[in-house]
Amino acid sequence: MTGARSRLALPRAAALSGALAALMACSAPSEQAEAPAAAELSPAPASRWPADYAAMRTAAHGFAADIVAAEAERMASAAAGGFADPQQFDTFDCSEPDAEPVELPAAEQQKILLAHQAVVLEARLKAAGYSPDVWQGPVDQLQSQILALLDGPVPAYGEPAHEAFEAQIGNLWQQATAAMELNRQTLQSEAPPIMREGGCGAAETPFRLVADPPGGRVWLATRFAFQTCQALGKPGWDRSECRWTEMAPDRAAYLSGNYMVQAEWPDGRSLKSSQKFQGGEESGEEPVTVTIRPG
């Protein structure tokens, strides 16, 4: 589970802040309340995509707002520190939704990943100030092409054909990026070039979750995983239906971003809430202790 690593031109900071405000209005859950149902987020038009994929896109909107928020913070830090402006936009994003239960078919896992990647990319492009005329057509075509691939045989991870299948998807992403860049040169030449470079560094911080009082058990799910499970018609808090990970109090986990948290104690007390895990360069490799108490 990682945070995003991407490049946005610093002169786009003002446009990003405005777009961020609109995105965050439909994304932030309260600290002691259940996250908003996926249906409350802003979906793509239902007629554009198959119903299951449209639901996955709906669930991805909150995660996309988190990514844009993280980019805004990094841009502000870069401006304050006088860092060089990269003057480019990378369509490659390192954030990972960690949304699919392992028992889902390979095609379903790929759809969830595609929904996450497409919605995050759309949010980042909007926030960076690119006109929809530059990117909307290529991004829509990319999704249609990959969905068509997923209607056929989809090799699972580890199968001999998996690497070739992933390369085919990678080529479609490169083609879509090239189409966006060509549109930018014609329609918005003043904007930074659009490219696909990739490469992810380490930006997570080790956290240790400790139950107070002792004896409690703590589980985490990414907010995107939670909302995706809801969008697929399952109860988000049900650990048997959705992907939850139990956290060991004696072992740190590398986390970044917004998560749903639930905990249970032997005396019957419990917690269902949300938690933002945000470290920094100063936190290094020393685990940060987060205390989890009953709600």
PDB file of N, CA and C in Angstrom, residues 195-268:
ATOM      1  N   MET A 195       3.790  12.979 -20.373  1.00  0.00           N
ATOM      2  CA  MET A 195       4.622  11.843 -20.715  1.00  0.00           C
ATOM      3  C   MET A 195       4.298  10.701 -19.765  1.00  0.00           C
ATOM      4  N   ARG A 196       4.917   9.556 -20.003  1.00  0.00           N
ATOM      5  CA  ARG A 196       4.746   8.401 -19.127  1.00  0.00           C
ATOM      6  C   ARG A 196       6.127   7.825 -18.844  1.00  0.00           C
ATOM      7  N   GLU A 197       6.629   8.157 -17.677  1.00  0.00           N
ATOM      8  CA  GLU A 197       8.004   7.794 -17.327  1.00  0.00           C
ATOM      9  C   GLU A 197       8.038   6.701 -16.274  1.00  0.00           C
ATOM     10  N   GLY A 198       7.211   6.860 -15.217  1.00  0.00           N
ATOM     11  CA  GLY A 198       7.157   5.844 -14.171  1.00  0.00           C
ATOM     12  C   GLY A 198       8.331   5.940 -13.227  1.00  0.00           C
ATOM     13  N   GLY A 199       8.401   4.961 -12.329  1.00  0.00           N
ATOM     14  CA  GLY A 199       9.449   4.936 -11.321  1.00  0.00           C
ATOM     15  C   GLY A 199       8.907   5.411  -9.996  1.00  0.00           C
ATOM     16  N   CYS A 200       8.898   4.554  -9.002  1.00  0.00           N
ATOM     17  CA  CYS A 200       8.327   4.882  -7.703  1.00  0.00           C
ATOM     18  C   CYS A 200       9.401   4.784  -6.629  1.00  0.00           C
ATOM     19  N   GLY A 201       9.456   5.785  -5.806  1.00  0.00           N
ATOM     20  CA  GLY A 201      10.359   5.754  -4.666  1.00  0.00           C
ATOM     21  C   GLY A 201       9.617   5.376  -3.411  1.00  0.00           C
ATOM     22  N   ALA A 202      10.317   5.336  -2.309  1.00  0.00           N
ATOM     23  CA  ALA A 202       9.707   4.981  -1.031  1.00  0.00           C
ATOM     24  C   ALA A 202       9.215   6.238  -0.350  1.00  0.00           C
ATOM     25  N   ALA A 203       7.934   6.297   0.013  1.00  0.00           N
ATOM     26  CA  ALA A 203       7.392   7.469   0.683  1.00  0.00           C
ATOM     27  C   ALA A 203       6.507   7.095   1.848  1.00  0.00           C
ATOM     28  N   GLU A 204       6.450   5.825   2.188  1.00  0.00           N
ATOM     29  CA  GLU A 204       5.617   5.416   3.305  1.00  0.00           C
ATOM     30  C   GLU A 204       6.395   5.494   4.608  1.00  0.00           C
ATOM     31  N   THR A 205       5.664   5.557   5.688  1.00  0.00           N
ATOM     32  CA  THR A 205       6.235   5.633   7.013  1.00  0.00           C
ATOM     33  C   THR A 205       5.819   4.396   7.793  1.00  0.00           C
ATOM     34  N   PRO A 206       6.717   3.813   8.580  1.00  0.00           N
ATOM     35  CA  PRO A 206       6.311   2.664   9.397  1.00  0.00           C
ATOM     36  C   PRO A 206       5.462   3.111  10.582  1.00  0.00           C
ATOM     37  N   PHE A 207       4.305   2.476  10.748  1.00  0.00           N
ATOM     38  CA  PHE A 207       3.408   2.761  11.869  1.00  0.00           C
ATOM     39  C   PHE A 207       3.184   1.477  12.658  1.00  0.00           C
ATOM     40  N   ARG A 208       3.090   1.630  13.981  1.00  0.00           N
ATOM     41  CA  ARG A 208       2.738   0.515  14.855  1.00  0.00           C
ATOM     42  C   ARG A 208       1.419   0.864  15.533  1.00  0.00           C
ATOM     43  N   LEU A 209       0.391   0.049  15.324  1.00  0.00           N
ATOM     44  CA  LEU A 209      -0.932   0.289  15.907  1.00  0.00           C
ATOM     45  C   LEU A 209      -1.057  -0.499  17.197  1.00  0.00           C
ATOM     46  N   VAL A 210      -1.360   0.214  18.285  1.00  0.00           N
ATOM     47  CA  VAL A 210      -1.433  -0.394  19.608  1.00  0.00           C
ATOM     48  C   VAL A 210      -2.817  -0.150  20.195  1.00  0.00           C
ATOM     49  N   ALA A 211      -3.503  -1.221  20.593  1.00  0.00           N
ATOM     50  CA  ALA A 211      -4.831  -1.097  21.192  1.00  0.00           C
ATOM     51  C   ALA A 211      -4.722  -0.679  22.655  1.00  0.00           C
ATOM     52  N   ASP A 212      -5.580   0.245  23.068  1.00  0.00           N
ATOM     53  CA  ASP A 212      -5.658   0.705  24.451  1.00  0.00           C
ATOM     54  C   ASP A 212      -7.132   0.752  24.856  1.00  0.00           C
ATOM     55  N   PRO A 213      -7.581  -0.080  25.815  1.00  0.00           N
ATOM     56  CA  PRO A 213      -6.769  -0.943  26.671  1.00  0.00           C
ATOM     57  C   PRO A 213      -6.200  -2.134  25.902  1.00  0.00           C
ATOM     58  N   PRO A 214      -5.159  -2.768  26.484  1.00  0.00           N
ATOM     59  CA  PRO A 214      -4.532  -3.918  25.821  1.00  0.00           C
ATOM     60  C   PRO A 214      -5.540  -5.051  25.614  1.00  0.00           C
ATOM     61  N   GLY A 215      -5.226  -5.900  24.674  1.00  0.00           N
ATOM     62  CA  GLY A 215      -6.077  -7.047  24.398  1.00  0.00           C
ATOM     63  C   GLY A 215      -6.997  -6.854  23.220  1.00  0.00           C
ATOM     64  N   GLY A 216      -7.078  -5.640  22.691  1.00  0.00           N
ATOM     65  CA  GLY A 216      -7.922  -5.382  21.539  1.00  0.00           C
ATOM     66  C   GLY A 216      -7.268  -5.832  20.250  1.00  0.00           C
ATOM     67  N   ARG A 217      -8.091  -6.176  19.274  1.00  0.00           N
ATOM     68  CA  ARG A 217      -7.616  -6.554  17.947  1.00  0.00           C
ATOM     69  C   ARG A 217      -7.982  -5.445  16.964  1.00  0.00           C
ATOM     70  N   VAL A 218      -7.048  -5.118  16.080  1.00  0.00           N
ATOM     71  CA  VAL A 218      -7.208  -3.974  15.178  1.00  0.00           C
ATOM     72  C   VAL A 218      -7.060  -4.452  13.732  1.00  0.00           C
ATOM     73  N   TRP A 219      -7.982  -3.998  12.880  1.00  0.00           N
ATOM     74  CA  TRP A 219      -7.933  -4.315  11.455  1.00  0.00           C
ATOM     75  C   TRP A 219      -7.925  -3.021  10.639  1.00  0.00           C
ATOM     76  N   LEU A 220      -7.256  -3.044   9.498  1.00  0.00           N
ATOM     77  CA  LEU A 220      -7.218  -1.900   8.585  1.00  0.00           C
ATOM     78  C   LEU A 220      -7.690  -2.306   7.193  1.00  0.00           C
ATOM     79  N   ALA A 221      -8.325  -1.345   6.512  1.00  0.00           N
ATOM     80  CA  ALA A 221      -8.614  -1.470   5.085  1.00  0.00           C
ATOM     81  C   ALA A 221      -8.398  -0.096   4.469  1.00  0.00           C
ATOM     82  N   THR A 222      -7.808  -0.032   3.280  1.00  0.00           N
ATOM     83  CA  THR A 222      -7.721   1.271   2.633  1.00  0.00           C
ATOM     84  C   THR A 222      -9.137   1.791   2.378  1.00  0.00           C
ATOM     85  N   ARG A 223      -9.285   3.093   2.386  1.00  0.00           N
ATOM     86  CA  ARG A 223     -10.616   3.652   2.155  1.00  0.00           C
ATOM     87  C   ARG A 223     -11.126   3.267   0.764  1.00  0.00           C
ATOM     88  N   PHE A 224     -10.218   3.204  -0.199  1.00  0.00           N
ATOM     89  CA  PHE A 224     -10.629   2.796  -1.538  1.00  0.00           C
ATOM     90  C   PHE A 224     -11.124   1.351  -1.527  1.00  0.00           C
ATOM     91  N   ALA A 225     -10.428   0.468  -0.797  1.00  0.00           N
ATOM     92  CA  ALA A 225     -10.872  -0.922  -0.704  1.00  0.00           C
ATOM     93  C   ALA A 225     -12.257  -0.994  -0.073  1.00  0.00           C
ATOM     94  N   PHE A 226     -12.471  -0.203   0.966  1.00  0.00           N
ATOM     95  CA  PHE A 226     -13.749  -0.177   1.675  1.00  0.00           C
ATOM     96  C   PHE A 226     -14.876   0.261   0.733  1.00  0.00           C
ATOM     97  N   GLN A 227     -14.645   1.346   0.021  1.00  0.00           N
ATOM     98  CA  GLN A 227     -15.686   1.887  -0.846  1.00  0.00           C
ATOM     99  C   GLN A 227     -15.909   1.008  -2.072  1.00  0.00           C
ATOM    100  N   THR A 228     -14.833   0.372  -2.572  1.00  0.00           N
ATOM    101  CA  THR A 228     -15.001  -0.547  -3.687  1.00  0.00           C
ATOM    102  C   THR A 228     -15.849  -1.734  -3.277  1.00  0.00           C
ATOM    103  N   CYS A 229     -15.613  -2.256  -2.081  1.00  0.00           N
ATOM    104  CA  CYS A 229     -16.398  -3.390  -1.601  1.00  0.00           C
ATOM    105  C   CYS A 229     -17.876  -2.994  -1.482  1.00  0.00           C
ATOM    106  N   GLN A 230     -18.138  -1.788  -0.991  1.00  0.00           N
ATOM    107  CA  GLN A 230     -19.515  -1.293  -0.928  1.00  0.00           C
ATOM    108  C   GLN A 230     -20.115  -1.180  -2.324  1.00  0.00           C
ATOM    109  N   ALA A 231     -19.311  -0.676  -3.278  1.00  0.00           N
ATOM    110  CA  ALA A 231     -19.819  -0.493  -4.638  1.00  0.00           C
ATOM    111  C   ALA A 231     -20.172  -1.828  -5.287  1.00  0.00           C
ATOM    112  N   LEU A 232     -19.512  -2.899  -4.840  1.00  0.00           N
ATOM    113  CA  LEU A 232     -19.814  -4.227  -5.352  1.00  0.00           C
ATOM    114  C   LEU A 232     -20.961  -4.890  -4.613  1.00  0.00           C
ATOM    115  N   GLY A 233     -21.646  -4.115  -3.748  1.00  0.00           N
ATOM    116  CA  GLY A 233     -22.836  -4.607  -3.064  1.00  0.00           C
ATOM    117  C   GLY A 233     -22.567  -5.365  -1.785  1.00  0.00           C
ATOM    118  N   LYS A 234     -21.382  -5.225  -1.213  1.00  0.00           N
ATOM    119  CA  LYS A 234     -21.042  -5.939   0.014  1.00  0.00           C
ATOM    120  C   LYS A 234     -20.951  -4.959   1.185  1.00  0.00           C
ATOM    121  N   PRO A 235     -21.210  -5.431   2.421  1.00  0.00           N
ATOM    122  CA  PRO A 235     -21.089  -4.554   3.588  1.00  0.00           C
ATOM    123  C   PRO A 235     -19.625  -4.260   3.887  1.00  0.00           C
ATOM    124  N   GLY A 236     -19.262  -2.996   3.831  1.00  0.00           N
ATOM    125  CA  GLY A 236     -17.856  -2.622   3.930  1.00  0.00           C
ATOM    126  C   GLY A 236     -17.164  -3.047   5.205  1.00  0.00           C
ATOM    127  N   TRP A 237     -17.905  -3.086   6.321  1.00  0.00           N
ATOM    128  CA  TRP A 237     -17.280  -3.425   7.606  1.00  0.00           C
ATOM    129  C   TRP A 237     -17.167  -4.932   7.828  1.00  0.00           C
ATOM    130  N   ASP A 238     -17.733  -5.729   6.948  1.00  0.00           N
ATOM    131  CA  ASP A 238     -17.724  -7.183   7.121  1.00  0.00           C
ATOM    132  C   ASP A 238     -16.369  -7.748   6.691  1.00  0.00           C
ATOM    133  N   ARG A 239     -15.604  -8.229   7.638  1.00  0.00           N
ATOM    134  CA  ARG A 239     -14.253  -8.710   7.346  1.00  0.00           C
ATOM    135  C   ARG A 239     -14.253 -10.000   6.525  1.00  0.00           C
ATOM    136  N   SER A 240     -15.363 -10.722   6.542  1.00  0.00           N
ATOM    137  CA  SER A 240     -15.433 -11.945   5.741  1.00  0.00           C
ATOM    138  C   SER A 240     -15.770 -11.649   4.282  1.00  0.00           C
ATOM    139  N   GLU A 241     -16.322 -10.472   4.015  1.00  0.00           N
ATOM    140  CA  GLU A 241     -16.737 -10.111   2.662  1.00  0.00           C
ATOM    141  C   GLU A 241     -15.751  -9.168   1.980  1.00  0.00           C
ATOM    142  N   CYS A 242     -15.073  -8.347   2.757  1.00  0.00           N
ATOM    143  CA  CYS A 242     -14.186  -7.328   2.205  1.00  0.00           C
ATOM    144  C   CYS A 242     -12.766  -7.543   2.725  1.00  0.00           C
ATOM    145  N   ARG A 243     -11.837  -6.878   2.109  1.00  0.00           N
ATOM    146  CA  ARG A 243     -10.423  -7.117   2.422  1.00  0.00           C
ATOM    147  C   ARG A 243      -9.969  -6.265   3.602  1.00  0.00           C
ATOM    148  N   TRP A 244      -9.806  -6.912   4.739  1.00  0.00           N
ATOM    149  CA  TRP A 244      -9.303  -6.282   5.959  1.00  0.00           C
ATOM    150  C   TRP A 244      -8.033  -7.005   6.394  1.00  0.00           C
ATOM    151  N   THR A 245      -7.094  -6.264   6.938  1.00  0.00           N
ATOM    152  CA  THR A 245      -5.833  -6.829   7.402  1.00  0.00           C
ATOM    153  C   THR A 245      -5.691  -6.593   8.892  1.00  0.00           C
ATOM    154  N   GLU A 246      -5.497  -7.671   9.649  1.00  0.00           N
ATOM    155  CA  GLU A 246      -5.290  -7.513  11.094  1.00  0.00           C
ATOM    156  C   GLU A 246      -3.862  -7.031  11.351  1.00  0.00           C
ATOM    157  N   MET A 247      -3.744  -6.034  12.225  1.00  0.00           N
ATOM    158  CA  MET A 247      -2.455  -5.421  12.512  1.00  0.00           C
ATOM    159  C   MET A 247      -1.867  -6.019  13.785  1.00  0.00           C
ATOM    160  N   ALA A 248      -0.638  -6.496  13.699  1.00  0.00           N
ATOM    161  CA  ALA A 248       0.043  -7.058  14.868  1.00  0.00           C
ATOM    162  C   ALA A 248       0.684  -5.929  15.670  1.00  0.00           C
ATOM    163  N   PRO A 249       0.426  -5.846  16.986  1.00  0.00           N
ATOM    164  CA  PRO A 249       0.952  -4.732  17.780  1.00  0.00           C
ATOM    165  C   PRO A 249       2.468  -4.731  17.896  1.00  0.00           C
ATOM    166  N   ASP A 250       3.102  -5.878  17.656  1.00  0.00           N
ATOM    167  CA  ASP A 250       4.556  -5.954  17.781  1.00  0.00           C
ATOM    168  C   ASP A 250       5.268  -5.834  16.442  1.00  0.00           C
ATOM    169  N   ARG A 251       4.531  -5.496  15.394  1.00  0.00           N
ATOM    170  CA  ARG A 251       5.152  -5.396  14.079  1.00  0.00           C
ATOM    171  C   ARG A 251       4.648  -4.150  13.360  1.00  0.00           C
ATOM    172  N   ALA A 252       5.571  -3.337  12.859  1.00  0.00           N
ATOM    173  CA  ALA A 252       5.203  -2.105  12.164  1.00  0.00           C
ATOM    174  C   ALA A 252       4.753  -2.403  10.741  1.00  0.00           C
ATOM    175  N   ALA A 253       3.876  -1.557  10.219  1.00  0.00           N
ATOM    176  CA  ALA A 253       3.413  -1.658   8.840  1.00  0.00           C
ATOM    177  C   ALA A 253       3.667  -0.324   8.146  1.00  0.00           C
ATOM    178  N   TYR A 254       4.075  -0.387   6.893  1.00  0.00           N
ATOM    179  CA  TYR A 254       4.324   0.835   6.123  1.00  0.00           C
ATOM    180  C   TYR A 254       2.997   1.299   5.521  1.00  0.00           C
ATOM    181  N   LEU A 255       2.564   2.497   5.924  1.00  0.00           N
ATOM    182  CA  LEU A 255       1.251   3.003   5.538  1.00  0.00           C
ATOM    183  C   LEU A 255       1.377   4.430   5.034  1.00  0.00           C
ATOM    184  N   SER A 256       0.433   4.807   4.172  1.00  0.00           N
ATOM    185  CA  SER A 256       0.345   6.182   3.706  1.00  0.00           C
ATOM    186  C   SER A 256      -1.051   6.430   3.176  1.00  0.00           C
ATOM    187  N   GLY A 257      -1.702   7.492   3.651  1.00  0.00           N
ATOM    188  CA  GLY A 257      -3.022   7.842   3.144  1.00  0.00           C
ATOM    189  C   GLY A 257      -4.133   7.530   4.124  1.00  0.00           C
ATOM    190  N   ASN A 258      -5.360   7.421   3.599  1.00  0.00           N
ATOM    191  CA  ASN A 258      -6.557   7.258   4.411  1.00  0.00           C
ATOM    192  C   ASN A 258      -7.001   5.806   4.471  1.00  0.00           C
ATOM    193  N   TYR A 259      -7.282   5.341   5.677  1.00  0.00           N
ATOM    194  CA  TYR A 259      -7.685   3.970   5.919  1.00  0.00           C
ATOM    195  C   TYR A 259      -8.943   3.940   6.775  1.00  0.00           C
ATOM    196  N   MET A 260      -9.685   2.861   6.657  1.00  0.00           N
ATOM    197  CA  MET A 260     -10.760   2.571   7.583  1.00  0.00           C
ATOM    198  C   MET A 260     -10.194   1.659   8.676  1.00  0.00           C
ATOM    199  N   VAL A 261     -10.628   1.899   9.903  1.00  0.00           N
ATOM    200  CA  VAL A 261     -10.109   1.167  11.053  1.00  0.00           C
ATOM    201  C   VAL A 261     -11.278   0.559  11.816  1.00  0.00           C
ATOM    202  N   GLN A 262     -11.147  -0.715  12.185  1.00  0.00           N
ATOM    203  CA  GLN A 262     -12.095  -1.291  13.127  1.00  0.00           C
ATOM    204  C   GLN A 262     -11.319  -2.096  14.158  1.00  0.00           C
ATOM    205  N   ALA A 263     -11.842  -2.102  15.370  1.00  0.00           N
ATOM    206  CA  ALA A 263     -11.174  -2.798  16.463  1.00  0.00           C
ATOM    207  C   ALA A 263     -12.222  -3.401  17.389  1.00  0.00           C
ATOM    208  N   GLU A 264     -11.846  -4.480  18.073  1.00  0.00           N
ATOM    209  CA  GLU A 264     -12.729  -5.146  19.024  1.00  0.00           C
ATOM    210  C   GLU A 264     -11.935  -5.516  20.268  1.00  0.00           C
ATOM    211  N   TRP A 265     -12.583  -5.399  21.450  1.00  0.00           N
ATOM    212  CA  TRP A 265     -11.972  -5.746  22.719  1.00  0.00           C
ATOM    213  C   TRP A 265     -12.742  -6.901  23.356  1.00  0.00           C
ATOM    214  N   PRO A 266     -12.075  -7.689  24.211  1.00  0.00           N
ATOM    215  CA  PRO A 266     -12.747  -8.832  24.843  1.00  0.00           C
ATOM    216  C   PRO A 266     -13.979  -8.458  25.657  1.00  0.00           C
ATOM    217  N   ASP A 267     -14.034  -7.216  26.192  1.00  0.00           N
ATOM    218  CA  ASP A 267     -15.178  -6.809  27.004  1.00  0.00           C
ATOM    219  C   ASP A 267     -16.363  -6.329  26.167  1.00  0.00           C
ATOM    220  N   GLY A 268     -16.264  -6.439  24.837  1.00  0.00           N
ATOM    221  CA  GLY A 268     -17.389  -6.076  23.978  1.00  0.00           C
ATOM    222  C   GLY A 268     -17.288  -4.699  23.364  1.00  0.00           C
TER     223      GLY A 268
END
